[in-house]
PDB file of C-alpha atoms in Angstrom:
ATOM      1  CA  MET A   4      48.470  39.029 -52.079  1.00  0.00           C
ATOM      2  CA  THR A   5      50.145  38.011 -48.831  1.00  0.00           C
ATOM      3  CA  GLN A   6      53.575  36.478 -48.949  1.00  0.00           C
ATOM      4  CA  THR A   7      54.151  33.481 -46.688  1.00  0.00           C
ATOM      5  CA  PHE A   8      57.576  32.816 -45.232  1.00  0.00           C
ATOM      6  CA  LEU A   9      58.338  29.221 -44.372  1.00  0.00           C
ATOM      7  CA  LEU A  10      60.723  28.216 -41.649  1.00  0.00           C
ATOM      8  CA  LYS A  11      64.312  28.031 -42.834  1.00  0.00           C
ATOM      9  CA  PRO A  12      65.937  24.599 -42.814  1.00  0.00           C
ATOM     10  CA  THR A  13      66.331  23.419 -39.263  1.00  0.00           C
ATOM     11  CA  SER A  14      69.499  23.315 -37.265  1.00  0.00           C
ATOM     12  CA  PRO A  15      69.312  20.525 -34.710  1.00  0.00           C
ATOM     13  CA  ASP A  16      69.747  20.902 -30.979  1.00  0.00           C
ATOM     14  CA  ARG A  17      73.167  19.874 -29.780  1.00  0.00           C
ATOM     15  CA  SER A  18      73.752  18.634 -26.274  1.00  0.00           C
ATOM     16  CA  VAL A  19      76.532  17.253 -24.160  1.00  0.00           C
ATOM     17  CA  VAL A  20      75.889  15.262 -20.986  1.00  0.00           C
ATOM     18  CA  HIS A  21      78.483  14.544 -18.284  1.00  0.00           C
ATOM     19  CA  TYR A  22      77.940  12.314 -15.274  1.00  0.00           C
ATOM     20  CA  GLY A  23      79.621  12.306 -11.880  1.00  0.00           C
ATOM     21  CA  ILE A  24      79.754  16.099 -11.576  1.00  0.00           C
ATOM     22  CA  THR A  25      79.575  17.689  -8.139  1.00  0.00           C
ATOM     23  CA  TRP A  26      77.589  20.850  -7.450  1.00  0.00           C
ATOM     24  CA  GLN A  27      80.850  22.762  -6.980  1.00  0.00           C
ATOM     25  CA  GLN A  28      82.134  21.560 -10.356  1.00  0.00           C
ATOM     26  CA  PHE A  29      78.824  22.517 -11.940  1.00  0.00           C
ATOM     27  CA  LYS A  30      79.038  26.045 -10.495  1.00  0.00           C
ATOM     28  CA  LEU A  31      82.536  26.455 -11.999  1.00  0.00           C
ATOM     29  CA  ILE A  32      81.299  25.257 -15.396  1.00  0.00           C
ATOM     30  CA  GLN A  33      78.282  27.561 -15.106  1.00  0.00           C
ATOM     31  CA  ALA A  34      80.573  30.517 -14.366  1.00  0.00           C
ATOM     32  CA  GLY A  35      82.666  29.627 -17.410  1.00  0.00           C
ATOM     33  CA  PHE A  36      79.580  29.843 -19.630  1.00  0.00           C
ATOM     34  CA  ALA A  37      78.247  33.041 -18.007  1.00  0.00           C
ATOM     35  CA  GLU A  38      78.858  35.174 -21.100  1.00  0.00           C
ATOM     36  CA  SER A  39      77.850  32.531 -23.649  1.00  0.00           C
ATOM     37  CA  ARG A  40      74.671  33.178 -25.572  1.00  0.00           C
ATOM     38  CA  ASN A  41      72.270  30.453 -26.542  1.00  0.00           C
ATOM     39  CA  ILE A  42      73.678  27.845 -24.168  1.00  0.00           C
ATOM     40  CA  ARG A  43      71.451  26.273 -21.535  1.00  0.00           C
ATOM     41  CA  LEU A  44      72.866  24.428 -18.566  1.00  0.00           C
ATOM     42  CA  SER A  45      71.045  22.056 -16.282  1.00  0.00           C
ATOM     43  CA  TYR A  46      72.189  20.036 -13.303  1.00  0.00           C
ATOM     44  CA  TYR A  47      70.457  17.213 -11.479  1.00  0.00           C
ATOM     45  CA  ASP A  48      71.535  13.970  -9.813  1.00  0.00           C
ATOM     46  CA  ASN A  49      75.269  14.675 -10.350  1.00  0.00           C
ATOM     47  CA  THR A  50      74.686  15.114 -14.070  1.00  0.00           C
ATOM     48  CA  ILE A  51      75.195  18.232 -16.161  1.00  0.00           C
ATOM     49  CA  GLU A  52      73.585  18.795 -19.534  1.00  0.00           C
ATOM     50  CA  ILE A  53      74.865  21.534 -21.815  1.00  0.00           C
ATOM     51  CA  LEU A  54      72.251  22.293 -24.472  1.00  0.00           C
ATOM     52  CA  MET A  55      72.778  24.446 -27.539  1.00  0.00           C
ATOM     53  CA  PRO A  56      69.230  24.885 -28.871  1.00  0.00           C
ATOM     54  CA  GLY A  57      68.802  24.778 -32.620  1.00  0.00           C
ATOM     55  CA  ARG A  58      66.820  27.172 -34.765  1.00  0.00           C
ATOM     56  CA  GLU A  59      63.585  25.138 -34.655  1.00  0.00           C
ATOM     57  CA  HIS A  60      63.784  24.816 -30.868  1.00  0.00           C
ATOM     58  CA  GLU A  61      64.154  28.577 -30.454  1.00  0.00           C
ATOM     59  CA  PHE A  62      61.426  29.281 -33.010  1.00  0.00           C
ATOM     60  CA  PHE A  63      58.824  27.232 -31.141  1.00  0.00           C
ATOM     61  CA  SER A  64      59.935  28.535 -27.748  1.00  0.00           C
ATOM     62  CA  ARG A  65      59.652  32.192 -28.780  1.00  0.00           C
ATOM     63  CA  LEU A  66      56.392  31.629 -30.608  1.00  0.00           C
ATOM     64  CA  ILE A  67      54.739  29.908 -27.639  1.00  0.00           C
ATOM     65  CA  GLY A  68      55.973  32.749 -25.432  1.00  0.00           C
ATOM     66  CA  PHE A  69      54.545  35.321 -27.834  1.00  0.00           C
ATOM     67  CA  LEU A  70      51.121  33.640 -27.916  1.00  0.00           C
ATOM     68  CA  ILE A  71      50.929  33.352 -24.123  1.00  0.00           C
ATOM     69  CA  GLY A  72      51.882  37.027 -23.860  1.00  0.00           C
ATOM     70  CA  LEU A  73      49.198  37.862 -26.426  1.00  0.00           C
ATOM     71  CA  PHE A  74      46.635  35.870 -24.422  1.00  0.00           C
ATOM     72  CA  CYS A  75      47.536  37.763 -21.241  1.00  0.00           C
ATOM     73  CA  LEU A  76      47.324  41.130 -22.982  1.00  0.00           C
ATOM     74  CA  GLU A  77      43.985  40.328 -24.623  1.00  0.00           C
ATOM     75  CA  LYS A  78      42.536  39.026 -21.326  1.00  0.00           C
ATOM     76  CA  ASN A  79      43.993  41.899 -19.259  1.00  0.00           C
ATOM     77  CA  ILE A  80      46.107  39.538 -17.132  1.00  0.00           C
ATOM     78  CA  GLU A  81      49.098  40.887 -15.264  1.00  0.00           C
ATOM     79  CA  PHE A  82      52.114  38.672 -16.007  1.00  0.00           C
ATOM     80  CA  GLU A  83      55.872  38.630 -15.682  1.00  0.00           C
ATOM     81  CA  PRO A  84      57.672  36.802 -18.521  1.00  0.00           C
ATOM     82  CA  LEU A  85      60.874  35.294 -17.109  1.00  0.00           C
ATOM     83  CA  GLY A  86      62.059  33.462 -20.228  1.00  0.00           C
ATOM     84  CA  SER A  87      64.891  31.061 -19.462  1.00  0.00           C
ATOM     85  CA  THR A  88      65.820  32.565 -16.098  1.00  0.00           C
ATOM     86  CA  THR A  89      67.909  30.051 -14.143  1.00  0.00           C
ATOM     87  CA  GLN A  90      66.001  28.262 -11.373  1.00  0.00           C
ATOM     88  CA  GLU A  91      68.070  26.577  -8.676  1.00  0.00           C
ATOM     89  CA  ARG A  92      67.949  24.731  -5.396  1.00  0.00           C
ATOM     90  CA  GLU A  93      71.468  24.748  -3.989  1.00  0.00           C
ATOM     91  CA  ASN A  94      73.344  21.437  -4.211  1.00  0.00           C
ATOM     92  CA  GLU A  95      70.395  19.708  -5.919  1.00  0.00           C
ATOM     93  CA  VAL A  96      69.145  21.151  -9.168  1.00  0.00           C
ATOM     94  CA  SER A  97      69.665  23.972 -11.641  1.00  0.00           C
ATOM     95  CA  LEU A  98      67.762  24.433 -14.870  1.00  0.00           C
ATOM     96  CA  GLU A  99      66.782  27.003 -17.461  1.00  0.00           C
ATOM     97  CA  PRO A 100      63.276  26.518 -18.866  1.00  0.00           C
ATOM     98  CA  ASP A 101      62.583  27.610 -22.425  1.00  0.00           C
ATOM     99  CA  GLU A 102      59.870  29.986 -21.176  1.00  0.00           C
ATOM    100  CA  SER A 103      58.569  30.755 -17.688  1.00  0.00           C
ATOM    101  CA  TYR A 104      56.045  33.108 -16.131  1.00  0.00           C
ATOM    102  CA  CYS A 105      54.666  34.550 -12.945  1.00  0.00           C
ATOM    103  CA  PHE A 106      51.008  35.563 -13.078  1.00  0.00           C
ATOM    104  CA  GLY A 107      49.376  38.250 -10.972  1.00  0.00           C
ATOM    105  CA  GLU A 108      52.485  39.295  -9.077  1.00  0.00           C
ATOM    106  CA  SER A 109      56.203  38.604  -9.096  1.00  0.00           C
ATOM    107  CA  LYS A 110      57.271  35.544  -7.071  1.00  0.00           C
ATOM    108  CA  PRO A 111      60.590  33.882  -6.231  1.00  0.00           C
ATOM    109  CA  ARG A 112      59.672  30.914  -8.471  1.00  0.00           C
ATOM    110  CA  PRO A 113      57.611  31.025 -11.661  1.00  0.00           C
ATOM    111  CA  ASP A 114      54.048  29.726 -11.710  1.00  0.00           C
ATOM    112  CA  LEU A 115      54.600  28.117 -15.109  1.00  0.00           C
ATOM    113  CA  ALA A 116      57.603  26.677 -16.928  1.00  0.00           C
ATOM    114  CA  ILE A 117      57.460  25.591 -20.565  1.00  0.00           C
ATOM    115  CA  GLU A 118      59.868  23.188 -22.241  1.00  0.00           C
ATOM    116  CA  VAL A 119      60.199  22.593 -25.978  1.00  0.00           C
ATOM    117  CA  ILE A 120      61.389  19.007 -26.343  1.00  0.00           C
ATOM    118  CA  PHE A 121      63.492  17.895 -29.293  1.00  0.00           C
ATOM    119  CA  SER A 122      66.200  15.805 -27.672  1.00  0.00           C
ATOM    120  CA  SER A 123      65.931  15.139 -23.935  1.00  0.00           C
ATOM    121  CA  GLY A 124      62.729  13.661 -22.543  1.00  0.00           C
ATOM    122  CA  SER A 125      60.054  15.318 -20.491  1.00  0.00           C
ATOM    123  CA  ALA A 126      59.840  12.727 -17.695  1.00  0.00           C
ATOM    124  CA  ASN A 127      63.469  13.366 -16.761  1.00  0.00           C
ATOM    125  CA  LYS A 128      62.907  17.134 -16.658  1.00  0.00           C
ATOM    126  CA  LEU A 129      59.736  16.805 -14.601  1.00  0.00           C
ATOM    127  CA  LYS A 130      61.759  15.414 -11.677  1.00  0.00           C
ATOM    128  CA  ARG A 131      63.920  18.547 -11.725  1.00  0.00           C
ATOM    129  CA  TYR A 132      60.913  20.848 -11.643  1.00  0.00           C
ATOM    130  CA  GLN A 133      59.462  18.795  -8.797  1.00  0.00           C
ATOM    131  CA  VAL A 134      62.522  19.550  -6.638  1.00  0.00           C
ATOM    132  CA  LEU A 135      62.016  23.264  -7.355  1.00  0.00           C
ATOM    133  CA  GLY A 136      58.292  23.152  -6.604  1.00  0.00           C
ATOM    134  CA  ILE A 137      57.185  24.823  -9.852  1.00  0.00           C
ATOM    135  CA  PRO A 138      53.347  24.621  -9.788  1.00  0.00           C
ATOM    136  CA  GLU A 139      52.822  23.878 -13.482  1.00  0.00           C
ATOM    137  CA  VAL A 140      55.037  22.587 -16.298  1.00  0.00           C
ATOM    138  CA  TRP A 141      54.077  22.341 -19.973  1.00  0.00           C
ATOM    139  CA  PHE A 142      55.961  20.358 -22.608  1.00  0.00           C
ATOM    140  CA  TRP A 143      55.693  21.025 -26.356  1.00  0.00           C
ATOM    141  CA  GLU A 144      56.741  17.867 -28.188  1.00  0.00           C
ATOM    142  CA  ASP A 145      55.816  16.594 -31.652  1.00  0.00           C
ATOM    143  CA  GLY A 146      53.154  19.285 -32.106  1.00  0.00           C
ATOM    144  CA  ILE A 147      51.341  18.539 -28.840  1.00  0.00           C
ATOM    145  CA  PHE A 148      51.281  20.155 -25.409  1.00  0.00           C
ATOM    146  CA  SER A 149      51.424  17.958 -22.308  1.00  0.00           C
ATOM    147  CA  LEU A 150      50.481  19.801 -19.113  1.00  0.00           C
ATOM    148  CA  TYR A 151      51.415  18.805 -15.564  1.00  0.00           C
ATOM    149  CA  HIS A 152      50.297  20.320 -12.273  1.00  0.00           C
ATOM    150  CA  LEU A 153      52.113  19.746  -8.975  1.00  0.00           C
ATOM    151  CA  ARG A 154      49.930  18.117  -6.331  1.00  0.00           C
ATOM    152  CA  ASP A 155      51.511  17.509  -2.953  1.00  0.00           C
ATOM    153  CA  ARG A 156      54.897  16.223  -4.140  1.00  0.00           C
ATOM    154  CA  ASP A 157      54.071  14.683  -7.530  1.00  0.00           C
ATOM    155  CA  TYR A 158      52.995  16.021 -10.903  1.00  0.00           C
ATOM    156  CA  GLU A 159      49.670  14.959 -12.322  1.00  0.00           C
ATOM    157  CA  LYS A 160      48.894  15.190 -16.025  1.00  0.00           C
ATOM    158  CA  ILE A 161      46.057  17.636 -16.700  1.00  0.00           C
ATOM    159  CA  GLU A 162      44.005  18.643 -19.755  1.00  0.00           C
ATOM    160  CA  ARG A 163      43.892  22.414 -19.114  1.00  0.00           C
ATOM    161  CA  SER A 164      45.873  24.797 -16.959  1.00  0.00           C
ATOM    162  CA  GLU A 165      44.943  25.005 -13.301  1.00  0.00           C
ATOM    163  CA  ILE A 166      46.622  28.383 -12.944  1.00  0.00           C
ATOM    164  CA  SER A 167      43.597  30.651 -12.408  1.00  0.00           C
ATOM    165  CA  GLU A 168      44.812  33.290 -14.893  1.00  0.00           C
ATOM    166  CA  LEU A 169      45.146  30.651 -17.634  1.00  0.00           C
ATOM    167  CA  ALA A 170      41.967  28.684 -16.888  1.00  0.00           C
ATOM    168  CA  THR A 171      40.208  29.965 -20.037  1.00  0.00           C
ATOM    169  CA  LEU A 172      43.159  29.321 -22.362  1.00  0.00           C
ATOM    170  CA  LYS A 173      42.190  26.560 -24.789  1.00  0.00           C
ATOM    171  CA  ILE A 174      45.252  24.359 -25.217  1.00  0.00           C
ATOM    172  CA  GLU A 175      43.918  22.958 -28.525  1.00  0.00           C
ATOM    173  CA  LEU A 176      43.738  26.518 -29.900  1.00  0.00           C
ATOM    174  CA  LEU A 177      47.259  27.276 -28.687  1.00  0.00           C
ATOM    175  CA  SER A 178      48.568  24.060 -30.305  1.00  0.00           C
ATOM    176  CA  ARG A 179      46.798  24.773 -33.588  1.00  0.00           C
ATOM    177  CA  CYS A 180      48.187  28.300 -33.755  1.00  0.00           C
ATOM    178  CA  VAL A 181      51.719  27.140 -32.987  1.00  0.00           C
ATOM    179  CA  LEU A 182      51.438  24.741 -35.931  1.00  0.00           C
ATOM    180  CA  ILE A 183      49.927  27.419 -38.199  1.00  0.00           C
ATOM    181  CA  ALA A 184      52.941  29.610 -37.392  1.00  0.00           C
ATOM    182  CA  GLN A 185      55.233  27.215 -39.221  1.00  0.00           C
ATOM    183  CA  THR A 186      53.932  28.758 -42.438  1.00  0.00           C
ATOM    184  CA  SER A 187      52.617  32.161 -41.282  1.00  0.00           C
ATOM    185  CA  ARG A 188      53.259  33.882 -37.986  1.00  0.00           C
ATOM    186  CA  LEU A 189      50.762  36.603 -38.879  1.00  0.00           C
ATOM    187  CA  GLU A 190      47.994  34.102 -39.612  1.00  0.00           C
ATOM    188  CA  ALA A 191      48.771  32.282 -36.362  1.00  0.00           C
ATOM    189  CA  ALA A 192      48.540  35.473 -34.295  1.00  0.00           C
ATOM    190  CA  ASN A 193      45.342  36.620 -36.015  1.00  0.00           C
ATOM    191  CA  THR A 194      43.701  33.195 -35.657  1.00  0.00           C
ATOM    192  CA  PHE A 195      44.647  33.115 -31.977  1.00  0.00           C
ATOM    193  CA  ARG A 196      43.473  36.675 -31.271  1.00  0.00           C
ATOM    194  CA  ASN A 197      40.182  36.212 -33.130  1.00  0.00           C
ATOM    195  CA  ALA A 198      39.371  33.067 -31.156  1.00  0.00           C
ATOM    196  CA  LEU A 199      39.923  34.687 -27.762  1.00  0.00           C
TER     197      LEU A 199
END
């Protein structure tokens, strides 16, 4: 008989937002948090957000990352997982995605950034990614993925990834397995692998 482990009670995300912050002030604050674990900083439009992700946020982020890594391994796709590596454009924007990847070869900017949304909205974050020129951004919110691909200077909502290495990844399957993982990570991984 297999034992199923449910998610522990959630700890909510906590965030602090300050307005009217210059880039120089942001860089000082960023330096002050350099050794802090589990704190994500973002800056855009003279606003800084300090996010302390909760348990549920981190669970979904890591699980999505695991499944994408599993997909790449099963499909023999070369990939570079960058996690929450800071992405910046000097004096304009700085952010740390929940997960990010380069496919094929290493690049200065990731091909894909993934955000798990519990508190701050996706539309606001999309503007930040636009400044950075990240080709594709996925949001996981309320059990559903929303995918966006950068065309010219604006993001367009898409149904499946337009990154060639991920073209065969079924988003419905990925979503279903992320939800299955709330009760069994093993079942989620096996369901995902068997469907590939």
